[in-house]
Amino acid sequence: MADLEPLLRFWRALDARFERVTSVPWGAVVTDARFPAIWDVNYARVESRSALTLAELEAELRPAIAEAGARHLHTVLFHPEEHTSLITEVSTRGDRLSWDAVMELRSWPASSLPPGPQVEEIRRLDQRFWQDLARSLREFDVTEPAAEDQILRIEREVVLPAGKRWFGVRDGAGHLAFGSLTVLEGVGSIDHVVTFPEVRRRGYATAIVGRIVNEARSAGARRVTLLAEPGGQAQRLYERLGFATITQIASTLGSVEAPNG
């Protein structure tokens, strides 16, 4: 059985940076009225292995989401194998179901990688950085202006003050690739690893992840984790860099207009 407690420690610590976290018997409901377009900060965090119905979940989630002014119903299930009935309920209703592979660093091959592109820590977050970061959001299917604006505000107002660090490869015209590291509760999380399409297949992602892994170790992270699309190219890259898939978590996404379960 996968040990998800380190990931949950990190997740709880990050959620605590947002406006409201309401504890419930099966986990927590997290909301932030400053960012109503962002479902990752307006959602239900289901940590329990105990059976949970859609009606029980949404009795807690819907009022909180309405108060925050959000228009979606987002749930993250850390033990989806114990919630097949709930998954069936939301899927039957038409909510979107997605999966993430939870990967954890098991070795440190990045420390002995051959020389590659120069990766710098982006300490000066100037206008060019924010422009390039905004452009990178399109690679994660963020296209709505409101969502883009709120994600950038979360960076400035929440996660950078929480210690998030950015690394990248750049040329004179701007950044070519990005990746980030956040360490909370002794757990390092690697996120937003992206290379712009026109400069892919040059080893930038490998170099960035290798640098971040070493920075996480230097920062005292006892665990280093990340999420990846199961079976995707990124997952295979991370495996070559010493990460192993320990389990999968599930996410559901629907609209507040959906009828109650």
PDB file of C-alpha atoms in Angstrom:
ATOM      1  CA  MET A   1       0.000   0.000   0.000  1.00  0.00           C
ATOM      2  CA  ALA A   2       1.442   3.377  -1.007  1.00  0.00           C
ATOM      3  CA  ASP A   3       2.433   5.768   1.766  1.00  0.00           C
ATOM      4  CA  LEU A   4       0.663   8.988   0.781  1.00  0.00           C
ATOM      5  CA  GLU A   5       1.170  10.762   4.084  1.00  0.00           C
ATOM      6  CA  PRO A   6       4.182  12.824   2.872  1.00  0.00           C
ATOM      7  CA  LEU A   7       2.207  14.007  -0.166  1.00  0.00           C
ATOM      8  CA  LEU A   8      -0.786  14.798   2.023  1.00  0.00           C
ATOM      9  CA  ARG A   9       1.395  16.752   4.457  1.00  0.00           C
ATOM     10  CA  PHE A  10       2.596  18.887   1.599  1.00  0.00           C
ATOM     11  CA  TRP A  11      -0.894  19.262   0.151  1.00  0.00           C
ATOM     12  CA  ARG A  12      -2.409  20.315   3.490  1.00  0.00           C
ATOM     13  CA  ALA A  13       0.365  22.842   4.108  1.00  0.00           C
ATOM     14  CA  LEU A  14      -0.157  24.418   0.707  1.00  0.00           C
ATOM     15  CA  ASP A  15      -3.941  24.472   1.067  1.00  0.00           C
ATOM     16  CA  ALA A  16      -3.518  26.263   4.397  1.00  0.00           C
ATOM     17  CA  ARG A  17      -2.132  29.245   2.461  1.00  0.00           C
ATOM     18  CA  PHE A  18      -5.515  29.854   0.879  1.00  0.00           C
ATOM     19  CA  GLU A  19      -8.500  31.691   2.289  1.00  0.00           C
ATOM     20  CA  ARG A  20     -10.511  28.916   3.919  1.00  0.00           C
ATOM     21  CA  VAL A  21      -9.949  25.253   4.756  1.00  0.00           C
ATOM     22  CA  THR A  22     -12.929  23.537   6.372  1.00  0.00           C
ATOM     23  CA  SER A  23     -12.228  20.148   7.958  1.00  0.00           C
ATOM     24  CA  VAL A  24     -14.856  17.468   7.349  1.00  0.00           C
ATOM     25  CA  PRO A  25     -14.933  13.778   8.368  1.00  0.00           C
ATOM     26  CA  TRP A  26     -13.568  12.626   5.021  1.00  0.00           C
ATOM     27  CA  GLY A  27     -10.947  15.352   4.466  1.00  0.00           C
ATOM     28  CA  ALA A  28     -11.406  19.067   3.785  1.00  0.00           C
ATOM     29  CA  VAL A  29     -13.113  21.626   1.590  1.00  0.00           C
ATOM     30  CA  VAL A  30     -10.763  24.360   0.377  1.00  0.00           C
ATOM     31  CA  THR A  31     -12.008  27.678  -1.040  1.00  0.00           C
ATOM     32  CA  ASP A  32     -10.636  31.079  -1.932  1.00  0.00           C
ATOM     33  CA  ALA A  33     -13.010  33.760  -3.196  1.00  0.00           C
ATOM     34  CA  ARG A  34     -10.090  35.705  -4.684  1.00  0.00           C
ATOM     35  CA  PHE A  35      -9.630  33.003  -7.325  1.00  0.00           C
ATOM     36  CA  PRO A  36     -13.093  31.680  -8.303  1.00  0.00           C
ATOM     37  CA  ALA A  37     -11.969  30.521 -11.767  1.00  0.00           C
ATOM     38  CA  ILE A  38      -9.313  28.176 -10.362  1.00  0.00           C
ATOM     39  CA  TRP A  39     -10.696  24.803  -9.352  1.00  0.00           C
ATOM     40  CA  ASP A  40      -7.425  23.663  -7.754  1.00  0.00           C
ATOM     41  CA  VAL A  41      -8.041  26.095  -4.875  1.00  0.00           C
ATOM     42  CA  ASN A  42     -11.820  25.631  -4.703  1.00  0.00           C
ATOM     43  CA  TYR A  43     -12.318  21.908  -4.229  1.00  0.00           C
ATOM     44  CA  ALA A  44     -12.918  18.893  -1.994  1.00  0.00           C
ATOM     45  CA  ARG A  45      -9.868  16.983  -0.714  1.00  0.00           C
ATOM     46  CA  VAL A  46     -10.975  13.416  -0.007  1.00  0.00           C
ATOM     47  CA  GLU A  47      -8.386  11.736   2.222  1.00  0.00           C
ATOM     48  CA  SER A  48     -10.565   9.081   3.869  1.00  0.00           C
ATOM     49  CA  ARG A  49     -10.753   5.486   2.728  1.00  0.00           C
ATOM     50  CA  SER A  50     -14.302   5.165   4.119  1.00  0.00           C
ATOM     51  CA  ALA A  51     -17.262   4.992   1.753  1.00  0.00           C
ATOM     52  CA  LEU A  52     -18.562   8.382   0.667  1.00  0.00           C
ATOM     53  CA  THR A  53     -21.628   9.162  -1.426  1.00  0.00           C
ATOM     54  CA  LEU A  54     -21.954  12.033  -3.856  1.00  0.00           C
ATOM     55  CA  ALA A  55     -24.759  13.517  -1.734  1.00  0.00           C
ATOM     56  CA  GLU A  56     -22.563  13.474   1.388  1.00  0.00           C
ATOM     57  CA  LEU A  57     -19.651  15.071  -0.433  1.00  0.00           C
ATOM     58  CA  GLU A  58     -21.664  17.810  -2.094  1.00  0.00           C
ATOM     59  CA  ALA A  59     -23.576  18.654   1.074  1.00  0.00           C
ATOM     60  CA  GLU A  60     -20.250  20.127   2.210  1.00  0.00           C
ATOM     61  CA  LEU A  61     -18.805  21.207  -1.143  1.00  0.00           C
ATOM     62  CA  ARG A  62     -21.698  23.023  -2.849  1.00  0.00           C
ATOM     63  CA  PRO A  63     -22.372  25.662  -0.152  1.00  0.00           C
ATOM     64  CA  ALA A  64     -18.671  26.468   0.176  1.00  0.00           C
ATOM     65  CA  ILE A  65     -18.204  26.759  -3.582  1.00  0.00           C
ATOM     66  CA  ALA A  66     -21.265  28.995  -3.866  1.00  0.00           C
ATOM     67  CA  GLU A  67     -19.946  31.277  -1.123  1.00  0.00           C
ATOM     68  CA  ALA A  68     -16.601  31.571  -2.913  1.00  0.00           C
ATOM     69  CA  GLY A  69     -18.329  32.476  -6.180  1.00  0.00           C
ATOM     70  CA  ALA A  70     -16.870  29.501  -8.065  1.00  0.00           C
ATOM     71  CA  ARG A  71     -18.806  27.702 -10.810  1.00  0.00           C
ATOM     72  CA  HIS A  72     -17.297  24.231 -10.744  1.00  0.00           C
ATOM     73  CA  LEU A  73     -17.299  21.118  -8.560  1.00  0.00           C
ATOM     74  CA  HIS A  74     -13.801  19.715  -8.212  1.00  0.00           C
ATOM     75  CA  THR A  75     -12.769  16.753  -6.085  1.00  0.00           C
ATOM     76  CA  VAL A  76      -9.394  15.083  -5.530  1.00  0.00           C
ATOM     77  CA  LEU A  77      -9.523  11.465  -4.328  1.00  0.00           C
ATOM     78  CA  PHE A  78      -6.328  10.257  -2.708  1.00  0.00           C
ATOM     79  CA  HIS A  79      -7.577   6.675  -2.434  1.00  0.00           C
ATOM     80  CA  PRO A  80      -9.725   6.248  -5.555  1.00  0.00           C
ATOM     81  CA  GLU A  81      -9.651   2.454  -5.275  1.00  0.00           C
ATOM     82  CA  GLU A  82     -11.851   2.850  -2.179  1.00  0.00           C
ATOM     83  CA  HIS A  83     -14.312   5.196  -3.891  1.00  0.00           C
ATOM     84  CA  THR A  84     -15.415   3.357  -7.006  1.00  0.00           C
ATOM     85  CA  SER A  85     -19.096   3.995  -6.254  1.00  0.00           C
ATOM     86  CA  LEU A  86     -18.511   7.734  -5.932  1.00  0.00           C
ATOM     87  CA  ILE A  87     -16.501   7.764  -9.159  1.00  0.00           C
ATOM     88  CA  THR A  88     -19.335   5.932 -10.892  1.00  0.00           C
ATOM     89  CA  GLU A  89     -21.854   8.485  -9.597  1.00  0.00           C
ATOM     90  CA  VAL A  90     -19.963  11.524 -10.861  1.00  0.00           C
ATOM     91  CA  SER A  91     -19.027   9.855 -14.150  1.00  0.00           C
ATOM     92  CA  THR A  92     -22.647   8.887 -14.806  1.00  0.00           C
ATOM     93  CA  ARG A  93     -23.633  12.496 -14.211  1.00  0.00           C
ATOM     94  CA  GLY A  94     -21.131  13.579 -16.859  1.00  0.00           C
ATOM     95  CA  ASP A  95     -18.334  15.007 -14.722  1.00  0.00           C
ATOM     96  CA  ARG A  96     -14.841  14.759 -16.149  1.00  0.00           C
ATOM     97  CA  LEU A  97     -12.596  12.127 -14.540  1.00  0.00           C
ATOM     98  CA  SER A  98      -8.819  12.383 -14.751  1.00  0.00           C
ATOM     99  CA  TRP A  99      -5.867  10.550 -13.212  1.00  0.00           C
ATOM    100  CA  ASP A 100      -2.420  11.555 -12.015  1.00  0.00           C
ATOM    101  CA  ALA A 101       0.482   9.248 -11.357  1.00  0.00           C
ATOM    102  CA  VAL A 102       2.060  10.073  -7.991  1.00  0.00           C
ATOM    103  CA  MET A 103       5.810   9.774  -8.438  1.00  0.00           C
ATOM    104  CA  GLU A 104       8.455   9.833  -5.757  1.00  0.00           C
ATOM    105  CA  LEU A 105      12.209  10.154  -6.082  1.00  0.00           C
ATOM    106  CA  ARG A 106      13.930   6.879  -5.218  1.00  0.00           C
ATOM    107  CA  SER A 107      17.505   7.561  -6.348  1.00  0.00           C
ATOM    108  CA  TRP A 108      19.706  10.505  -7.319  1.00  0.00           C
ATOM    109  CA  PRO A 109      20.960   9.914 -10.878  1.00  0.00           C
ATOM    110  CA  ALA A 110      20.454  13.599 -11.664  1.00  0.00           C
ATOM    111  CA  SER A 111      23.620  14.387  -9.712  1.00  0.00           C
ATOM    112  CA  SER A 112      25.679  12.487 -12.279  1.00  0.00           C
ATOM    113  CA  LEU A 113      23.918  13.526 -15.468  1.00  0.00           C
ATOM    114  CA  PRO A 114      26.203  14.516 -18.350  1.00  0.00           C
ATOM    115  CA  PRO A 115      26.603  18.257 -18.977  1.00  0.00           C
ATOM    116  CA  GLY A 116      23.500  19.772 -20.546  1.00  0.00           C
ATOM    117  CA  PRO A 117      21.881  23.147 -21.042  1.00  0.00           C
ATOM    118  CA  GLN A 118      22.611  25.730 -18.384  1.00  0.00           C
ATOM    119  CA  VAL A 119      19.739  25.947 -15.919  1.00  0.00           C
ATOM    120  CA  GLU A 120      19.422  29.080 -13.815  1.00  0.00           C
ATOM    121  CA  GLU A 121      17.334  29.831 -10.790  1.00  0.00           C
ATOM    122  CA  ILE A 122      15.062  32.661 -11.835  1.00  0.00           C
ATOM    123  CA  ARG A 123      15.575  35.068  -8.959  1.00  0.00           C
ATOM    124  CA  ARG A 124      14.568  38.238 -10.795  1.00  0.00           C
ATOM    125  CA  LEU A 125      10.911  37.806 -11.630  1.00  0.00           C
ATOM    126  CA  ASP A 126      10.732  40.619 -14.135  1.00  0.00           C
ATOM    127  CA  GLN A 127       8.113  41.490 -16.723  1.00  0.00           C
ATOM    128  CA  ARG A 128       9.643  39.058 -19.219  1.00  0.00           C
ATOM    129  CA  PHE A 129       9.320  36.198 -16.725  1.00  0.00           C
ATOM    130  CA  TRP A 130       5.622  36.894 -16.164  1.00  0.00           C
ATOM    131  CA  GLN A 131       4.983  37.170 -19.908  1.00  0.00           C
ATOM    132  CA  ASP A 132       6.716  33.865 -20.581  1.00  0.00           C
ATOM    133  CA  LEU A 133       5.002  32.182 -17.640  1.00  0.00           C
ATOM    134  CA  ALA A 134       1.626  33.374 -18.938  1.00  0.00           C
ATOM    135  CA  ARG A 135       2.470  31.950 -22.377  1.00  0.00           C
ATOM    136  CA  SER A 136       3.465  28.629 -20.817  1.00  0.00           C
ATOM    137  CA  LEU A 137      -0.024  28.234 -19.318  1.00  0.00           C
ATOM    138  CA  ARG A 138      -1.366  27.487 -22.793  1.00  0.00           C
ATOM    139  CA  GLU A 139       0.667  24.274 -22.743  1.00  0.00           C
ATOM    140  CA  PHE A 140      -1.534  23.237 -19.785  1.00  0.00           C
ATOM    141  CA  ASP A 141      -4.738  24.134 -21.694  1.00  0.00           C
ATOM    142  CA  VAL A 142      -5.302  27.370 -19.763  1.00  0.00           C
ATOM    143  CA  THR A 143      -6.875  29.682 -22.328  1.00  0.00           C
ATOM    144  CA  GLU A 144      -9.462  31.740 -20.442  1.00  0.00           C
ATOM    145  CA  PRO A 145      -8.164  35.237 -19.587  1.00  0.00           C
ATOM    146  CA  ALA A 146      -9.755  35.176 -16.116  1.00  0.00           C
ATOM    147  CA  ALA A 147      -8.101  31.854 -15.275  1.00  0.00           C
ATOM    148  CA  GLU A 148      -4.737  33.031 -16.585  1.00  0.00           C
ATOM    149  CA  ASP A 149      -4.913  36.221 -14.548  1.00  0.00           C
ATOM    150  CA  GLN A 150      -5.880  34.392 -11.361  1.00  0.00           C
ATOM    151  CA  ILE A 151      -3.150  31.765 -11.744  1.00  0.00           C
ATOM    152  CA  LEU A 152      -0.539  34.512 -12.029  1.00  0.00           C
ATOM    153  CA  ARG A 153      -2.022  36.222  -8.969  1.00  0.00           C
ATOM    154  CA  ILE A 154      -1.783  32.937  -7.033  1.00  0.00           C
ATOM    155  CA  GLU A 155       1.891  32.826  -7.945  1.00  0.00           C
ATOM    156  CA  ARG A 156       2.509  36.360  -6.715  1.00  0.00           C
ATOM    157  CA  GLU A 157       0.244  36.397  -3.671  1.00  0.00           C
ATOM    158  CA  VAL A 158       0.321  32.831  -2.359  1.00  0.00           C
ATOM    159  CA  VAL A 159       2.924  30.357  -3.543  1.00  0.00           C
ATOM    160  CA  LEU A 160       5.947  32.614  -3.979  1.00  0.00           C
ATOM    161  CA  PRO A 161       5.559  33.842  -0.375  1.00  0.00           C
ATOM    162  CA  ALA A 162       5.298  30.143   0.582  1.00  0.00           C
ATOM    163  CA  GLY A 163       8.798  29.594  -0.806  1.00  0.00           C
ATOM    164  CA  LYS A 164       8.171  28.463  -4.371  1.00  0.00           C
ATOM    165  CA  ARG A 165      11.281  28.729  -6.562  1.00  0.00           C
ATOM    166  CA  TRP A 166      11.494  28.836 -10.343  1.00  0.00           C
ATOM    167  CA  PHE A 167      14.223  27.421 -12.583  1.00  0.00           C
ATOM    168  CA  GLY A 168      14.625  27.750 -16.319  1.00  0.00           C
ATOM    169  CA  VAL A 169      16.651  27.781 -19.500  1.00  0.00           C
ATOM    170  CA  ARG A 170      16.669  31.023 -21.446  1.00  0.00           C
ATOM    171  CA  ASP A 171      18.250  32.800 -24.361  1.00  0.00           C
ATOM    172  CA  GLY A 172      18.434  36.492 -25.148  1.00  0.00           C
ATOM    173  CA  ALA A 173      14.809  36.581 -26.242  1.00  0.00           C
ATOM    174  CA  GLY A 174      13.341  35.019 -23.118  1.00  0.00           C
ATOM    175  CA  HIS A 175      12.724  31.742 -21.321  1.00  0.00           C
ATOM    176  CA  LEU A 176      12.707  28.497 -23.298  1.00  0.00           C
ATOM    177  CA  ALA A 177      11.668  26.116 -20.517  1.00  0.00           C
ATOM    178  CA  PHE A 178      10.479  26.258 -16.903  1.00  0.00           C
ATOM    179  CA  GLY A 179      10.153  24.172 -13.781  1.00  0.00           C
ATOM    180  CA  SER A 180       9.364  24.941 -10.148  1.00  0.00           C
ATOM    181  CA  LEU A 181      10.154  23.604  -6.684  1.00  0.00           C
ATOM    182  CA  THR A 182       8.213  24.116  -3.460  1.00  0.00           C
ATOM    183  CA  VAL A 183       9.352  22.547  -0.169  1.00  0.00           C
ATOM    184  CA  LEU A 184       6.818  22.356   2.676  1.00  0.00           C
ATOM    185  CA  GLU A 185       6.809  20.059   5.713  1.00  0.00           C
ATOM    186  CA  GLY A 186      10.043  18.429   4.540  1.00  0.00           C
ATOM    187  CA  VAL A 187       8.482  17.414   1.209  1.00  0.00           C
ATOM    188  CA  GLY A 188       9.632  18.847  -2.114  1.00  0.00           C
ATOM    189  CA  SER A 189       7.138  19.136  -4.955  1.00  0.00           C
ATOM    190  CA  ILE A 190       8.235  19.589  -8.568  1.00  0.00           C
ATOM    191  CA  ASP A 191       5.665  21.292 -10.775  1.00  0.00           C
ATOM    192  CA  HIS A 192       5.073  23.182 -14.023  1.00  0.00           C
ATOM    193  CA  VAL A 193       7.865  21.500 -15.981  1.00  0.00           C
ATOM    194  CA  VAL A 194       7.325  22.743 -19.528  1.00  0.00           C
ATOM    195  CA  THR A 195       9.329  23.428 -22.669  1.00  0.00           C
ATOM    196  CA  PHE A 196       7.925  25.641 -25.381  1.00  0.00           C
ATOM    197  CA  PRO A 197       7.034  23.618 -28.513  1.00  0.00           C
ATOM    198  CA  GLU A 198       9.510  25.307 -30.839  1.00  0.00           C
ATOM    199  CA  VAL A 199      12.536  24.249 -28.739  1.00  0.00           C
ATOM    200  CA  ARG A 200      11.614  20.759 -27.573  1.00  0.00           C
ATOM    201  CA  ARG A 201      13.864  17.678 -27.748  1.00  0.00           C
ATOM    202  CA  ARG A 202      16.967  19.581 -26.668  1.00  0.00           C
ATOM    203  CA  GLY A 203      17.268  18.157 -23.154  1.00  0.00           C
ATOM    204  CA  TYR A 204      15.868  21.201 -21.383  1.00  0.00           C
ATOM    205  CA  ALA A 205      13.327  19.332 -19.252  1.00  0.00           C
ATOM    206  CA  THR A 206      15.919  16.751 -18.202  1.00  0.00           C
ATOM    207  CA  ALA A 207      18.352  19.472 -17.204  1.00  0.00           C
ATOM    208  CA  ILE A 208      15.700  21.433 -15.287  1.00  0.00           C
ATOM    209  CA  VAL A 209      14.422  18.424 -13.348  1.00  0.00           C
ATOM    210  CA  GLY A 210      17.997  17.387 -12.553  1.00  0.00           C
ATOM    211  CA  ARG A 211      18.753  20.846 -11.174  1.00  0.00           C
ATOM    212  CA  ILE A 212      15.540  20.929  -9.152  1.00  0.00           C
ATOM    213  CA  VAL A 213      16.219  17.490  -7.667  1.00  0.00           C
ATOM    214  CA  ASN A 214      19.613  18.645  -6.451  1.00  0.00           C
ATOM    215  CA  GLU A 215      18.142  21.883  -5.099  1.00  0.00           C
ATOM    216  CA  ALA A 216      15.469  19.906  -3.234  1.00  0.00           C
ATOM    217  CA  ARG A 217      18.129  17.751  -1.632  1.00  0.00           C
ATOM    218  CA  SER A 218      20.141  20.853  -0.672  1.00  0.00           C
ATOM    219  CA  ALA A 219      16.993  22.395   0.830  1.00  0.00           C
ATOM    220  CA  GLY A 220      16.620  19.380   3.134  1.00  0.00           C
ATOM    221  CA  ALA A 221      13.624  17.753   1.485  1.00  0.00           C
ATOM    222  CA  ARG A 222      13.270  14.216   2.842  1.00  0.00           C
ATOM    223  CA  ARG A 223      10.856  13.282   0.049  1.00  0.00           C
ATOM    224  CA  VAL A 224      10.590  14.680  -3.485  1.00  0.00           C
ATOM    225  CA  THR A 225       7.337  14.132  -5.348  1.00  0.00           C
ATOM    226  CA  LEU A 226       5.562  15.155  -8.510  1.00  0.00           C
ATOM    227  CA  LEU A 227       2.434  14.330 -10.475  1.00  0.00           C
ATOM    228  CA  ALA A 228       2.476  13.130 -14.080  1.00  0.00           C
ATOM    229  CA  GLU A 229       0.031  11.932 -16.689  1.00  0.00           C
ATOM    230  CA  PRO A 230      -0.054   8.117 -16.462  1.00  0.00           C
ATOM    231  CA  GLY A 231       1.675   6.531 -19.435  1.00  0.00           C
ATOM    232  CA  GLY A 232       2.806   9.864 -20.841  1.00  0.00           C
ATOM    233  CA  GLN A 233       6.190  10.954 -22.118  1.00  0.00           C
ATOM    234  CA  ALA A 234       6.845  13.015 -18.987  1.00  0.00           C
ATOM    235  CA  GLN A 235       6.333   9.972 -16.764  1.00  0.00           C
ATOM    236  CA  ARG A 236       8.964   8.066 -18.728  1.00  0.00           C
ATOM    237  CA  LEU A 237      11.370  10.997 -18.425  1.00  0.00           C
ATOM    238  CA  TYR A 238      10.926  11.112 -14.660  1.00  0.00           C
ATOM    239  CA  GLU A 239      11.497   7.371 -14.403  1.00  0.00           C
ATOM    240  CA  ARG A 240      14.871   7.816 -16.130  1.00  0.00           C
ATOM    241  CA  LEU A 241      15.715  10.453 -13.532  1.00  0.00           C
ATOM    242  CA  GLY A 242      15.098   8.147 -10.590  1.00  0.00           C
ATOM    243  CA  PHE A 243      11.388   8.621  -9.886  1.00  0.00           C
ATOM    244  CA  ALA A 244       8.998   5.716  -9.354  1.00  0.00           C
ATOM    245  CA  THR A 245       5.213   5.689  -9.577  1.00  0.00           C
ATOM    246  CA  ILE A 246       3.832   4.780  -6.166  1.00  0.00           C
ATOM    247  CA  THR A 247       0.094   5.120  -6.873  1.00  0.00           C
ATOM    248  CA  GLN A 248      -2.502   7.134  -8.762  1.00  0.00           C
ATOM    249  CA  ILE A 249      -4.938   9.757  -7.525  1.00  0.00           C
ATOM    250  CA  ALA A 250      -8.188  10.698  -9.246  1.00  0.00           C
ATOM    251  CA  SER A 251      -9.799  14.073  -9.872  1.00  0.00           C
ATOM    252  CA  THR A 252     -13.348  14.870 -10.919  1.00  0.00           C
ATOM    253  CA  LEU A 253     -14.609  18.101 -12.408  1.00  0.00           C
ATOM    254  CA  GLY A 254     -18.177  19.156 -12.987  1.00  0.00           C
ATOM    255  CA  SER A 255     -20.375  22.228 -13.011  1.00  0.00           C
ATOM    256  CA  VAL A 256     -22.390  23.721 -10.172  1.00  0.00           C
ATOM    257  CA  GLU A 257     -25.363  23.503 -12.541  1.00  0.00           C
ATOM    258  CA  ALA A 258     -25.185  19.692 -12.303  1.00  0.00           C
ATOM    259  CA  PRO A 259     -28.039  18.259 -10.217  1.00  0.00           C
ATOM    260  CA  ASN A 260     -27.296  17.047  -6.734  1.00  0.00           C
ATOM    261  CA  GLY A 261     -26.483  13.360  -6.460  1.00  0.00           C
TER     262      GLY A 261
END
